[in-house]
Amino acid sequence: MPKHEFGIMQTAPRKGKRYDSYEPEKYGCISVDDDYILPLLEEFKNIKCYWHTLDRPEFGFAYYGITLIPPESLDGLIAIIWSNSKLSDLMALLKEAEANKKFVIHFGI
């Protein structure tokens, strides 16, 4: 089953730098089955993110790539997954990142 990886970036991404390497261990990522993410993709389209670099603002996840989710977008993401008990680990990670004003990195499938 395909998985998505989510982690907290302890250092904020820098403008001009690309994040193209798959490094889930670097960010202490958790895995989330695609079966739980796929049904929410339409709702995620309203979440301001960056794809691979801060120089590419987008909305929603780079499904097959790397997404940088800024601290100001975490509240909206939390609201989308709030009622899904299967995403409790992701909810905890998002809340921790939000409390510490950290970016979240998403590695797509």
Coordinates of C-alpha atoms in Angstrom, one line a residue:
M1 CA 0.0 0.0 0.0
P2 CA 1.4 3.4 -0.9
K3 CA 2.4 5.7 2.0
H4 CA 2.8 9.4 2.5
E5 CA 5.4 10.6 5.0
F6 CA 5.0 13.7 7.2
G7 CA 7.6 15.3 9.4
I8 CA 8.4 18.6 11.2
M9 CA 11.2 20.7 9.8
Q10 CA 13.3 22.0 12.7
T11 CA 14.9 24.6 10.5
A12 CA 12.6 26.6 8.2
P13 CA 13.1 26.1 4.5
R14 CA 15.2 28.8 2.7
K15 CA 14.1 30.7 -0.3
G16 CA 16.0 29.5 -3.4
K17 CA 16.7 26.0 -2.0
R18 CA 15.1 23.0 -3.5
Y19 CA 13.9 20.1 -1.4
D20 CA 14.0 17.2 -3.8
S21 CA 15.5 14.4 -1.8
Y22 CA 13.5 11.7 -0.1
E23 CA 14.7 12.0 3.5
P24 CA 12.0 10.9 5.9
E25 CA 14.4 9.9 8.6
K26 CA 15.9 13.4 8.6
Y27 CA 12.6 14.8 9.7
G28 CA 11.4 12.0 12.0
C29 CA 8.5 11.3 9.6
I30 CA 5.4 9.3 10.3
S31 CA 3.8 7.2 7.6
V32 CA 0.2 7.6 6.6
D33 CA -1.5 5.1 4.2
D34 CA -2.7 6.6 0.9
D35 CA -6.1 5.2 1.6
Y36 CA -6.6 7.9 4.3
I37 CA -5.1 10.8 2.3
L38 CA -6.6 10.1 -1.1
P39 CA -10.2 10.9 -0.1
L40 CA -9.1 14.2 1.4
L41 CA -7.1 15.5 -1.6
E42 CA -10.0 17.7 -2.8
E43 CA -10.3 19.4 0.6
F44 CA -6.5 19.9 0.7
K45 CA -6.7 22.0 -2.5
N46 CA -7.5 25.0 -0.3
I47 CA -4.4 24.7 1.8
K48 CA -1.5 27.1 0.9
C49 CA 1.7 25.1 0.4
Y50 CA 4.9 25.1 -1.5
W51 CA 6.0 22.4 -3.9
H52 CA 9.7 21.4 -3.5
T53 CA 10.8 25.1 -2.9
L54 CA 9.5 28.3 -1.4
D55 CA 9.8 29.7 -4.9
R56 CA 6.8 27.6 -6.0
P57 CA 3.7 28.5 -4.0
E58 CA 0.7 26.2 -4.7
F59 CA -2.4 24.9 -3.1
G60 CA -2.7 21.3 -1.9
F61 CA -0.2 18.6 -1.8
A62 CA 2.4 17.6 -4.4
Y63 CA 0.9 14.1 -4.5
Y64 CA 3.9 12.5 -6.1
G65 CA 6.5 15.0 -4.8
I66 CA 7.5 17.0 -1.8
T67 CA 5.3 19.6 -0.2
L68 CA 6.4 22.3 2.3
I69 CA 3.5 23.2 4.5
P70 CA 3.9 26.6 6.3
P71 CA 2.9 27.1 9.9
E72 CA 0.0 29.4 8.9
S73 CA -1.6 26.6 6.9
L74 CA -1.5 24.0 9.7
D75 CA -4.8 25.2 11.3
G76 CA -6.7 24.6 8.0
L77 CA -5.1 21.2 7.6
I78 CA -6.0 20.3 11.2
A79 CA -9.6 21.3 10.6
I80 CA -9.8 18.9 7.6
I81 CA -8.5 15.8 9.5
W82 CA -9.9 16.7 12.9
S83 CA -12.7 14.0 13.0
N84 CA -10.7 11.1 11.4
S85 CA -9.5 8.9 14.2
K86 CA -7.3 7.0 11.8
L87 CA -5.2 10.1 11.4
S88 CA -4.5 10.7 15.1
D89 CA -0.7 10.4 14.7
L90 CA -0.8 13.0 11.9
M91 CA -3.0 15.2 14.0
A92 CA -0.5 15.1 16.9
L93 CA 2.4 15.9 14.5
L94 CA 0.5 18.9 13.0
K95 CA -0.5 20.2 16.4
E96 CA 3.1 20.0 17.6
A97 CA 4.4 21.8 14.5
E98 CA 1.6 24.5 14.9
A99 CA 2.5 25.1 18.6
N100 CA 6.2 25.5 17.7
K101 CA 5.5 27.5 14.5
K102 CA 7.4 25.0 12.3
F103 CA 7.0 23.9 8.7
V104 CA 5.8 20.4 8.0
I105 CA 7.3 18.5 5.1
H106 CA 5.2 15.9 3.2
F107 CA 6.8 13.3 1.0
G108 CA 4.2 12.0 -1.5
I109 CA 3.8 8.5 -2.8

